Tab-separated table of C-alpha atoms and ligand atoms in Angstrom:
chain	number	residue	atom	x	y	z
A	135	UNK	CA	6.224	15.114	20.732
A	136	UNK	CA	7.874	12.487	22.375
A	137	UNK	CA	10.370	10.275	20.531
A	138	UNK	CA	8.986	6.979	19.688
A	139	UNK	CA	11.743	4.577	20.567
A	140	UNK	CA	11.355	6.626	24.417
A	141	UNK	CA	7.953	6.083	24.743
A	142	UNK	CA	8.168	2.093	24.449
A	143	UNK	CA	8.825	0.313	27.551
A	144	UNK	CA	10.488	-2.842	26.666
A	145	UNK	CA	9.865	-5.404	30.068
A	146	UNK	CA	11.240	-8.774	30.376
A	147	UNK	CA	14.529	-10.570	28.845
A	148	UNK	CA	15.237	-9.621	24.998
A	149	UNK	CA	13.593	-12.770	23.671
A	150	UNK	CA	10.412	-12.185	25.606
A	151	UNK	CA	9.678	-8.547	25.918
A	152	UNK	CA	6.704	-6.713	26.031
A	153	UNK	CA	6.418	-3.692	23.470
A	154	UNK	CA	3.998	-0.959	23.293
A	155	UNK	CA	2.658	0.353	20.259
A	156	UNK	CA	-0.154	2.885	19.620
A	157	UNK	CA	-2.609	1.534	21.734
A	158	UNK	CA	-1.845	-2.324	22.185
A	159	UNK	CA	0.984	-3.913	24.022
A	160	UNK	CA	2.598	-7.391	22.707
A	161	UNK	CA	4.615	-10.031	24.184
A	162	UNK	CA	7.707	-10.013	21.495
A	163	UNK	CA	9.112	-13.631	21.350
A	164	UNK	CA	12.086	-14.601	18.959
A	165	UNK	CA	9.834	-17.340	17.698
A	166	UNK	CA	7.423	-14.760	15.921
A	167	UNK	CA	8.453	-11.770	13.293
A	168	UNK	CA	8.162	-8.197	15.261
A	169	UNK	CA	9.434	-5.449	13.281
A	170	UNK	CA	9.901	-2.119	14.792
A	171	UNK	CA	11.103	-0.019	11.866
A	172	UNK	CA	7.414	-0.931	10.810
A	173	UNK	CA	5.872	0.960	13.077
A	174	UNK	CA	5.155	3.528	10.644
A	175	UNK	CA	3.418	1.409	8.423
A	176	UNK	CA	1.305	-0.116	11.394
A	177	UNK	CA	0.387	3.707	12.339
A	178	UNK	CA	-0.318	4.635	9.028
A	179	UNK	CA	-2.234	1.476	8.194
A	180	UNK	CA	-4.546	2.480	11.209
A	181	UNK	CA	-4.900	6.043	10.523
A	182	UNK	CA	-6.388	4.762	6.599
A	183	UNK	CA	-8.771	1.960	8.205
A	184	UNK	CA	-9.575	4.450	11.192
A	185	UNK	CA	-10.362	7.268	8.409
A	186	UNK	CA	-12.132	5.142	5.698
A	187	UNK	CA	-14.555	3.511	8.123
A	188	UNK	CA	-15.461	6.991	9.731
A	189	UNK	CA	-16.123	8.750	5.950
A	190	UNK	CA	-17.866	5.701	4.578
A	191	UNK	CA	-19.775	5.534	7.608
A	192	UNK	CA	-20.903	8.906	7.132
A	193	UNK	CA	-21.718	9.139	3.242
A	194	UNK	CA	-23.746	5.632	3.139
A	195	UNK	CA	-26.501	4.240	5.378
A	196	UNK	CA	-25.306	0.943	7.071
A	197	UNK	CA	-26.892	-1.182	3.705
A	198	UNK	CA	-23.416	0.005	1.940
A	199	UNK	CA	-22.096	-2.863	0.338
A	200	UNK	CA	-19.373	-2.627	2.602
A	201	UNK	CA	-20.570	-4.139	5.604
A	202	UNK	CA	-21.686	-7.562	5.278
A	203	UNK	CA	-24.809	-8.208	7.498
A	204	UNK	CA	-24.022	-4.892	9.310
A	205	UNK	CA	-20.967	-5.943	10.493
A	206	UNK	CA	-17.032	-4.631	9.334
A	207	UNK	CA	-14.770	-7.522	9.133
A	208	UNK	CA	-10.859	-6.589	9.113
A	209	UNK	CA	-8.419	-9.383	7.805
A	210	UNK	CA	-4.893	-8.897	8.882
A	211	UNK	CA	-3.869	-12.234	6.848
A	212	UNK	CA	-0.412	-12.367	8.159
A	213	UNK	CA	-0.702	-11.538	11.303
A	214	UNK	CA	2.388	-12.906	13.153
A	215	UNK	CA	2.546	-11.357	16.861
A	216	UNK	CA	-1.343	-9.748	16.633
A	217	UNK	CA	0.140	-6.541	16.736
A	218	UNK	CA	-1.654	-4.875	13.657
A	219	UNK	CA	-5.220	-6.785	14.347
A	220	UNK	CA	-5.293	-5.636	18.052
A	221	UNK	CA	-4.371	-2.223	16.770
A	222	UNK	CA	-7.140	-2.388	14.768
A	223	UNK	CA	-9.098	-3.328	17.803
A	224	UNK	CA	-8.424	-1.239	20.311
A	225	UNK	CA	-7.909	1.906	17.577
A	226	UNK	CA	-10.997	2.250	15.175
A	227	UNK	CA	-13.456	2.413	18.085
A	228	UNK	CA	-15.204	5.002	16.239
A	229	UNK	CA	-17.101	2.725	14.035
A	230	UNK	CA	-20.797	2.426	15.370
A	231	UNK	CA	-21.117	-1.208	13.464
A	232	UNK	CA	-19.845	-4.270	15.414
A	233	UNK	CA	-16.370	-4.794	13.867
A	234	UNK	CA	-14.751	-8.345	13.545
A	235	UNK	CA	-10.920	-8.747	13.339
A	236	UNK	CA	-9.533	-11.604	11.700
A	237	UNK	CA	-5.705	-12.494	13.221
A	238	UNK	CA	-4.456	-15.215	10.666
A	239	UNK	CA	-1.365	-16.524	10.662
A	240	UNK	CA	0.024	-20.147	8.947
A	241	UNK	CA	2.436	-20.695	12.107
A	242	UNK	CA	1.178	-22.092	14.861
A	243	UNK	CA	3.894	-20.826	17.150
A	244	UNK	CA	2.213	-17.449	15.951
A	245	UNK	CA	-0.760	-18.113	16.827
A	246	UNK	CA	-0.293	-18.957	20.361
A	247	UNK	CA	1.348	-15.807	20.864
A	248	UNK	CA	-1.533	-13.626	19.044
A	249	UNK	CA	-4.254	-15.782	21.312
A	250	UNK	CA	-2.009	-14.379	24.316
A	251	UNK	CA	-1.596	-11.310	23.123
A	252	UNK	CA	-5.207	-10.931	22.151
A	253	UNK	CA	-5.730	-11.580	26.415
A	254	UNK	CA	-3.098	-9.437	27.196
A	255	UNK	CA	-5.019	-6.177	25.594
A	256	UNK	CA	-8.752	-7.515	25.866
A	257	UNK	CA	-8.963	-7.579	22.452
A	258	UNK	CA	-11.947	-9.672	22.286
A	259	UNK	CA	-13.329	-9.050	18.832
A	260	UNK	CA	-10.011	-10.196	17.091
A	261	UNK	CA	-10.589	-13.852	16.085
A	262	UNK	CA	-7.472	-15.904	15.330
A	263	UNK	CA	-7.471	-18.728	12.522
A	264	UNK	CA	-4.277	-20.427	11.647
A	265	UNK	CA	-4.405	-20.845	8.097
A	266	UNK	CA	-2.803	-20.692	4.748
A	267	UNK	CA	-4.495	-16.868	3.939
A	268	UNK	CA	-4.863	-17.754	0.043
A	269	UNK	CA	-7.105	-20.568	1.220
A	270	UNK	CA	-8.737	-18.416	3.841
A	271	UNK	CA	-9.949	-16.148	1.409
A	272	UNK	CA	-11.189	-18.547	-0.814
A	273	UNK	CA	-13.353	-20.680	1.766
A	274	UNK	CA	-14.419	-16.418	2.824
A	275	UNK	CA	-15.378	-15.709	-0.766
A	276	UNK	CA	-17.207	-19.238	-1.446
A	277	UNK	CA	-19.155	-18.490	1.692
A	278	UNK	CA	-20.171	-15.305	0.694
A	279	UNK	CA	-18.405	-13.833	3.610
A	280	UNK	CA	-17.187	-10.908	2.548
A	281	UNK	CA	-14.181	-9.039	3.658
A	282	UNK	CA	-14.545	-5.217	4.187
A	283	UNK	CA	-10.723	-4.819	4.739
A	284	UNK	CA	-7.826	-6.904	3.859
A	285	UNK	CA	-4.098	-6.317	5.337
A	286	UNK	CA	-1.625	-8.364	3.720
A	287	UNK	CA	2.355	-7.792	4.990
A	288	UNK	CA	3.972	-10.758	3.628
A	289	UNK	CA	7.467	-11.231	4.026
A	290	UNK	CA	8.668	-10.305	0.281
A	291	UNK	CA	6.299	-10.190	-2.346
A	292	UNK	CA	2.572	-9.889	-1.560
A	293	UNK	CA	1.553	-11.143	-5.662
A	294	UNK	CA	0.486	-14.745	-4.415
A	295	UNK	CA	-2.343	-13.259	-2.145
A	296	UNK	CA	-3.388	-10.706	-4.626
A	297	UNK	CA	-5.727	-13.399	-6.349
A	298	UNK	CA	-7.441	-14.640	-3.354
A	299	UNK	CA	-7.824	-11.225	-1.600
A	300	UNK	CA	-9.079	-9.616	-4.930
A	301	UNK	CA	-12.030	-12.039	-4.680
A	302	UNK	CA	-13.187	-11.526	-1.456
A	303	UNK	CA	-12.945	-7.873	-0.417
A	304	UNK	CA	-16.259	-6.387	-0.729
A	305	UNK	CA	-17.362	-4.026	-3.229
A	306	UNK	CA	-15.675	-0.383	-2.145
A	307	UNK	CA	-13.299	-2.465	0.610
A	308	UNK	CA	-9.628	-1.418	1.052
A	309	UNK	CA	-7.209	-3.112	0.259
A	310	UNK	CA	-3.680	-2.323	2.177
A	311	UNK	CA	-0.569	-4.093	0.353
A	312	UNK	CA	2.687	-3.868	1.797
A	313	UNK	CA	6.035	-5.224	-0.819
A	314	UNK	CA	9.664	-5.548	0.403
A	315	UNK	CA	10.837	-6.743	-2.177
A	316	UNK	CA	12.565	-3.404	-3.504
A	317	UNK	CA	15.885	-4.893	-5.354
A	318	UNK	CA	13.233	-7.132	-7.484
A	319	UNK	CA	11.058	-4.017	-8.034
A	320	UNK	CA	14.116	-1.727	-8.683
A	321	UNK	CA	15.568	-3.962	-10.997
A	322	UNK	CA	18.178	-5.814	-9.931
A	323	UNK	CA	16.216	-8.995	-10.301
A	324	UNK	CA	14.215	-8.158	-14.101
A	325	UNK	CA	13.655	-11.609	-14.515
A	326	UNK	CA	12.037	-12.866	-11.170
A	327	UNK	CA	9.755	-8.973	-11.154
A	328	UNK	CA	8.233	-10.378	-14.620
A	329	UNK	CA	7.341	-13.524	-12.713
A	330	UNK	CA	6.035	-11.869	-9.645
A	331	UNK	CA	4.482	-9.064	-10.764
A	332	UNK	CA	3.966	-9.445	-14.893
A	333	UNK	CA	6.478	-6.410	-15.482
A	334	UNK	CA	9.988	-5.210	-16.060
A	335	UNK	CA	11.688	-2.859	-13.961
A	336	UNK	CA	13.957	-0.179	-15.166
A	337	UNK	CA	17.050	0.522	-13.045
A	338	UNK	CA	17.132	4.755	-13.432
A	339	UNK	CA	16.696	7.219	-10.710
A	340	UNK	CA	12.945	6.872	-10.601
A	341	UNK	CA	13.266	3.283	-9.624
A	342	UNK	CA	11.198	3.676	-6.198
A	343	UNK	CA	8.408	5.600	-7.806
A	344	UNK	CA	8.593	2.849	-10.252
A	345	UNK	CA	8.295	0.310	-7.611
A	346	UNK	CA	5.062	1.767	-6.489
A	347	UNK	CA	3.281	1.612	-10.035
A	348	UNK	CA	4.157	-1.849	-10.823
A	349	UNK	CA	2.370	-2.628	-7.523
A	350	UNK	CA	-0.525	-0.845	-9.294
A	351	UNK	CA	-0.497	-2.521	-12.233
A	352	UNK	CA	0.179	-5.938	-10.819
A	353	UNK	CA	-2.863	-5.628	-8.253
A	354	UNK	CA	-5.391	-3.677	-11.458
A	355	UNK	CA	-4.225	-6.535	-13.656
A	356	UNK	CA	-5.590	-9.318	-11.147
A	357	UNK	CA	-8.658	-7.570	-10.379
A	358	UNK	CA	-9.523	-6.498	-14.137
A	359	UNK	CA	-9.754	-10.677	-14.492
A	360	UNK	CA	-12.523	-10.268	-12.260
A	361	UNK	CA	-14.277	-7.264	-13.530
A	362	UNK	CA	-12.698	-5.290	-10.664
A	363	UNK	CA	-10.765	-2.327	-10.194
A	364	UNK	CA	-8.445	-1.153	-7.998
A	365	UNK	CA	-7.955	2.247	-7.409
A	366	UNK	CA	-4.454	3.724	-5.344
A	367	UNK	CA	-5.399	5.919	-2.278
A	368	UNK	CA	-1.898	6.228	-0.725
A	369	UNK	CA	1.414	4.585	-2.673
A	370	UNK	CA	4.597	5.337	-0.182
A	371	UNK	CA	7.772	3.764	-0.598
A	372	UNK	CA	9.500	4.194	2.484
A	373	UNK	CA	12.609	2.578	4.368
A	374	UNK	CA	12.921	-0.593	2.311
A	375	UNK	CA	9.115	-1.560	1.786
A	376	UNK	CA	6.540	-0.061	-0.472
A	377	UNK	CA	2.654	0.083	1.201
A	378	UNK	CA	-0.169	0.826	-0.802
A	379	UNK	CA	-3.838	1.939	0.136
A	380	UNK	CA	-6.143	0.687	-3.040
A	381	UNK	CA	-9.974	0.814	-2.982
A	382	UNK	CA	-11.328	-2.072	-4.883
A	383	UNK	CA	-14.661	-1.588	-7.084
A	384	UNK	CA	-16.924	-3.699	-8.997
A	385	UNK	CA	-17.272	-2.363	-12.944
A	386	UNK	CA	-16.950	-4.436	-16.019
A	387	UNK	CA	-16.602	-1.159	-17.746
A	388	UNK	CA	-13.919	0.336	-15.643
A	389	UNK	CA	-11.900	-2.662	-15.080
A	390	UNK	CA	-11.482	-1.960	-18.772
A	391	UNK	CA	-11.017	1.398	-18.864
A	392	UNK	CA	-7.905	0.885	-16.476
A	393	UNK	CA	-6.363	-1.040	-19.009
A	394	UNK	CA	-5.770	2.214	-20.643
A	395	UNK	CA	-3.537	3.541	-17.875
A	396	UNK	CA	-0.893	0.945	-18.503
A	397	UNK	CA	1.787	1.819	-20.029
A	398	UNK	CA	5.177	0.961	-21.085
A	399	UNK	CA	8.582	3.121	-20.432
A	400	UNK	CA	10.872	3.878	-22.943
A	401	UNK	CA	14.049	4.601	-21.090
A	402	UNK	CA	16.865	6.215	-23.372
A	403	UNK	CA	19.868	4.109	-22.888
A	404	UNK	CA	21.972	7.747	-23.590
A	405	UNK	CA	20.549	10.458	-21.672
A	406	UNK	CA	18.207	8.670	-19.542
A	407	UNK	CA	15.002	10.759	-20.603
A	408	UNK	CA	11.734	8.730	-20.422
A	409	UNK	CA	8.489	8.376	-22.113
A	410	UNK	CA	5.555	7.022	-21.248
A	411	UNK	CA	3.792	4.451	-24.344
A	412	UNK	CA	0.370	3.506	-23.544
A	413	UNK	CA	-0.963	-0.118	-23.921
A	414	UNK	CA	-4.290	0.955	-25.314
A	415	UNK	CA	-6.379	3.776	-26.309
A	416	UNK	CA	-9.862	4.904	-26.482
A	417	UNK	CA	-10.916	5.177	-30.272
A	418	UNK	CA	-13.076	7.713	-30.942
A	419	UNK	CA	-13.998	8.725	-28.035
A	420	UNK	CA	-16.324	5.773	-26.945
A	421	UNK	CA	-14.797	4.593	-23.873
A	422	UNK	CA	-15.747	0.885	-24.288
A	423	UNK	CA	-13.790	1.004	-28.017
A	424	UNK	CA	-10.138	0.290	-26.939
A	425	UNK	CA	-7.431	-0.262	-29.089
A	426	UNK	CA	-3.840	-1.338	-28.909
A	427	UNK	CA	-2.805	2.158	-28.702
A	428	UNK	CA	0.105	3.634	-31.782
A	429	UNK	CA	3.814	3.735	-30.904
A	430	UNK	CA	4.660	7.256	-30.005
A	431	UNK	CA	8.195	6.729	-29.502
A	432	UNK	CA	10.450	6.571	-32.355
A	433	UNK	CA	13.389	3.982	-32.336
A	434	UNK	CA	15.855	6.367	-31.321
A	435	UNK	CA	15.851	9.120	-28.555
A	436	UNK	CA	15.520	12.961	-30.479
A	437	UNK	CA	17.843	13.959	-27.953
A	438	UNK	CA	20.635	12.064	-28.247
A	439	UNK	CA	20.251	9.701	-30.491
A	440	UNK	CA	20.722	6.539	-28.499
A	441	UNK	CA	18.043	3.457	-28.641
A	442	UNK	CA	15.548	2.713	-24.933
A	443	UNK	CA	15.363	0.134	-23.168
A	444	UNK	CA	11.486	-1.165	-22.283
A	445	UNK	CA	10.124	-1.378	-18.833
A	446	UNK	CA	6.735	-1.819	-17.388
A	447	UNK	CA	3.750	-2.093	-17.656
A	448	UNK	CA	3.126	0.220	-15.381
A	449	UNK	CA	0.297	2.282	-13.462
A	450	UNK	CA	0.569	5.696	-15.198
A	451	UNK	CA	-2.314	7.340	-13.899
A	452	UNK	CA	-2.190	8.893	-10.205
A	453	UNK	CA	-0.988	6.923	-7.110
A	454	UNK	CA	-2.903	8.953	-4.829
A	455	UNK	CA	-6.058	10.037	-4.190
A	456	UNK	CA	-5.958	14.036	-2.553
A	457	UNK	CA	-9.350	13.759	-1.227
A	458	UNK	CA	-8.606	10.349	0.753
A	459	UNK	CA	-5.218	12.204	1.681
A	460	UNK	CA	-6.550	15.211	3.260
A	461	UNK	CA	-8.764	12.898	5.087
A	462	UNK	CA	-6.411	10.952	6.660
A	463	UNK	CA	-4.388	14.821	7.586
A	464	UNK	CA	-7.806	16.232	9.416
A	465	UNK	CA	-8.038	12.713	10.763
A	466	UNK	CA	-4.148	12.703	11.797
A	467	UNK	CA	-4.339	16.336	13.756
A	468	UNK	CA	-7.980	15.258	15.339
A	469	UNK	CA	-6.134	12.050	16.929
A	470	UNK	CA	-3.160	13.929	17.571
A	471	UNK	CA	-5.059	16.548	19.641
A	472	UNK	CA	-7.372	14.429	22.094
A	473	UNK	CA	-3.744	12.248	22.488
A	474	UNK	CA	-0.641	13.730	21.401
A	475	UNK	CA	1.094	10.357	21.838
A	476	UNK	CA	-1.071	8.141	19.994
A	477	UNK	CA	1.018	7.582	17.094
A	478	UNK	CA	4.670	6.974	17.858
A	479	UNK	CA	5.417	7.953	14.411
A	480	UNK	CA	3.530	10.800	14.355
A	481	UNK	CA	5.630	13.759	12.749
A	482	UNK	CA	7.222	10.986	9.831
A	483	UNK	CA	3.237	10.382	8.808
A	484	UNK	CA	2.317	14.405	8.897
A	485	UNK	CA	5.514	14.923	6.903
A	486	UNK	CA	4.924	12.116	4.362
A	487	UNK	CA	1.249	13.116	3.571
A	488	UNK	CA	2.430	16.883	3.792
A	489	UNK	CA	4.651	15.531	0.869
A	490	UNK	CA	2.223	13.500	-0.986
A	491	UNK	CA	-0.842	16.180	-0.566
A	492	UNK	CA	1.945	18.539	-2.677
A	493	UNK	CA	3.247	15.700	-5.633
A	494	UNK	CA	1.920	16.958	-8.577
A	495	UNK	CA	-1.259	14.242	-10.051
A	496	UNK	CA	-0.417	12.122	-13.162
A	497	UNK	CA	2.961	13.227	-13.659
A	498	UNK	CA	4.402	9.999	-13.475
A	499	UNK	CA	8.364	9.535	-12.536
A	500	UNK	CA	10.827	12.062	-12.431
A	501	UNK	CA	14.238	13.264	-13.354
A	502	UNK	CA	17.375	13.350	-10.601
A	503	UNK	CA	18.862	16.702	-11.045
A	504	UNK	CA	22.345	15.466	-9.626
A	505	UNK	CA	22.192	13.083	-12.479
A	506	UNK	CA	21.234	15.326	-14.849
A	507	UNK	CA	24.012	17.480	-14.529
A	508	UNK	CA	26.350	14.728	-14.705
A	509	UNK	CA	24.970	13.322	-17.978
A	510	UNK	CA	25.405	16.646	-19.375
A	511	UNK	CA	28.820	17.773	-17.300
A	512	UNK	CA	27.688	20.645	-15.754
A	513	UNK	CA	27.573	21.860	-12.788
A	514	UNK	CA	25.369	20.906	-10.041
A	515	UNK	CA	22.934	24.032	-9.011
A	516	UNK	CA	20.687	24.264	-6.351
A	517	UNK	CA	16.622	23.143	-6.518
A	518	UNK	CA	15.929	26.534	-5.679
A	519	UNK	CA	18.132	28.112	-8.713
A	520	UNK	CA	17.218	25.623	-11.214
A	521	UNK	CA	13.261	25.593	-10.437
A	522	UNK	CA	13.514	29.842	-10.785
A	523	UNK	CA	15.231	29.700	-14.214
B	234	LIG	C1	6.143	-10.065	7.730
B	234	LIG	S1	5.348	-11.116	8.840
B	234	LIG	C2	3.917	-10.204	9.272
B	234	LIG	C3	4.201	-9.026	10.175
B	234	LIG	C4	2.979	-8.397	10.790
B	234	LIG	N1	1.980	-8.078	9.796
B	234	LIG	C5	3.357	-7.149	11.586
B	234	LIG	O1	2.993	-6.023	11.196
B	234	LIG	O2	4.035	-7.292	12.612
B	234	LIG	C6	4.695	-12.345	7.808
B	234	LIG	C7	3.894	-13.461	8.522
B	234	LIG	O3	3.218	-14.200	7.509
B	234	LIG	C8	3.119	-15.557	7.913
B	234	LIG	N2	2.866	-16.332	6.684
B	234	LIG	C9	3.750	-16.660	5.705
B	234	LIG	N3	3.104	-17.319	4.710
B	234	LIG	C10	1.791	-17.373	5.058
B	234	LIG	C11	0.624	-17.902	4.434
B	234	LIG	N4	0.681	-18.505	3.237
B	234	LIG	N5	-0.549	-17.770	5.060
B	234	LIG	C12	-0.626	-17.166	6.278
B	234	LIG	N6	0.448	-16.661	6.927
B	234	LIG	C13	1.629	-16.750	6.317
B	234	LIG	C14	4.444	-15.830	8.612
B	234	LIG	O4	4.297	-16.919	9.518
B	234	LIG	C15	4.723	-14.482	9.301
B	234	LIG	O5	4.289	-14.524	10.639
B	235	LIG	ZN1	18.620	10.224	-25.167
């Protein structure tokens, strides 16, 4: 396996290079955002639309209500250089339908660089639009032009697009969100993550994992307003960015139902043991009876006696899906055997789904066990030791 920063041939002076990346090559100017440490995301991001077009494909006849007039349309709604849209391109040729690739972008300095870009790699099926993407998705959706898969990788906080993309992706589209905002999320900012996202974060050890579900939460709140659901595929928190793989559904009924796996966290300002206090319940078992649920926390921690702090809401229920995460692993060692240097992140993306195909499902947040030695002065053992005893 070749190391990725080798394989990429940077030409030309350092404000106008040309990079290579999976399959695509890009003119790099200073005037448009290029991120290499995102590589990953980019590979992973078309691994997941590579994978979900191919199994959707194969369960449903072409009438799915994915595909608008037999067609795929991609959005990448912040597109800056191209990079991801011809990626998409020139990676998910397996798709028999005729795929179109929106490139949008609000700058127009952007934009000429995607529309040379796009000429560079004969990417011919990417269209670019320069526009603000909120209102691109609402001229889509009042159309009735559907969008099978929406990208958005804002720079900070992707909550302002949420509204707009929630609208228009089609019924069963994925919907990739990527959030760098990780000292808002983590709690260094409480104040400004209630505005952005409509929770409170907790600063504890858990803080990235907590990251991920108020993502959840955030993008299930905006599409339960809509009688829409979204449900995670892939949450990773990696580097300083969180990316999440959510498949969106239309169900009155179940937009409901996912009310009931919000919950708030009840953080024990002593010992820092957590508990998890549902917003609502099902009441006798009739799943369209909810209620606010019943405090199950008392005022105090049983431990030790100290009083929580409140976080959340939060997504309690699973942040992956292991069927949609084997797929992409079969899919990831297929690619990786008809081109072993497809991916230049290859062995990070087989270790981080090896990782995620072994969390344990709805088992939300977890303990450090560094930290809880120190609250409780002891020694610090090894994994190993403590798991066996
Ligand atoms: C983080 S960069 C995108 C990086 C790109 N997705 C990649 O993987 O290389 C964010 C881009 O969003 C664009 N942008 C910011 N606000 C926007 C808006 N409201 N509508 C459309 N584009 C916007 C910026 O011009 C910038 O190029
Ligand atoms: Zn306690």
């Amino acid at each position: 396996m070749m190391d990725p920063i080798d394989k990429k041939t940077a030409s030309g002076d350092k404000d106008n290079r040309i990079i290579r990346e999976g399959k695509a090559q890009i003119h790099c100017r200073k005037q448009v955002f290029y991120n290499q440490v995102q590589e990953f995301n980019r590979d992973l991001s078309v691994l997941a639309a590579h994978t979900y077009l191919k199994n959707e494909l194969w369960k449903s006849s072409t009438s799915s209500k994915i595909f608008v007039k037999d067609r795929v349309c991609i959005l990448d709604a912040l597109s800056a250089s191209g990079l991801r849209s011809i990626r998409y391109s020139l990676e998910c040729k397996q798709c028999p339908l005729p795929i179109d690739i929106i490139a949008n972008d609000i700058s127009e300095e952007a934009i000429n660089i995607i529309e040379s870009n796009i000429e560079l790699n004969n990417a011919y099926n990417v269209i670019v639009t320069n526009e603000d993407a909120n209102m691109l998705m609402y001229k889509k959706k009042a159309l009735n032009e559907r969008i099978t898969i929406i990208d958005l990788d804002p720079y900070g906080c992707p909550t302002k697009f949420l509204d707009s993309a929630i609208q228009n992706i089609v019924d069963g589209g994925l919907l990739m969100v990527t959030s760098t905002d990780m000292a808002v999320l983590c709690g260094n900012h409480g104040n400004a993550c209630f505005a952005k996202y409509g929770s409170y974060p907790l600063r504890a050890k858990f803080c990235h994992e907590m990251a991920l579900r108020i993502i959840c939460a955030s993008v299930n709140s905006n599409a339960a307003r809509y009688g829409r659901h979204a449900i995670p595929l892939l949450s990773l928190s990696v580097d300083f960015y969180c990316r999440i793989f959510f498949r969106v559904f239309t169900s009155k009924n179940e937009a409901q139902r996912s009310m009931t796996k919000m919950a708030y966290v009840y953080l024990c300002k002593g010992c820092e043991s957590f508990q998890l206090q549902p917003l609502c319940e099902i009441k006798d078992g009739n799943e369209k009876n909810l209620v606010p649920a019943t405090v199950k926390c008392d005022k105090t921690c049983s431990i030790c006696g100290h009083s929580y702090r409140i976080g959340g809401p939060i997504w309690s229920a699973s942040i992956h899906d292991k069927d949609f995460v084997h797929n992409l692993q079969n899919e990831l060692e297929a690619l990786r055997e008809s081109d072993s240097n497809h991916f230049g992140t290859y062995r990070r993306m087989e270790g981080m789904l090896q990782l995620v195909a072994e969390e344990l499902d709805d088992c939300p947040l977890y303990y450090h066990l560094d930290r809880l030695c120190s609250i409780v002065c002891c020694q610090v053992s090894s994994m190993k030791y403590f798991v066996q005893y």
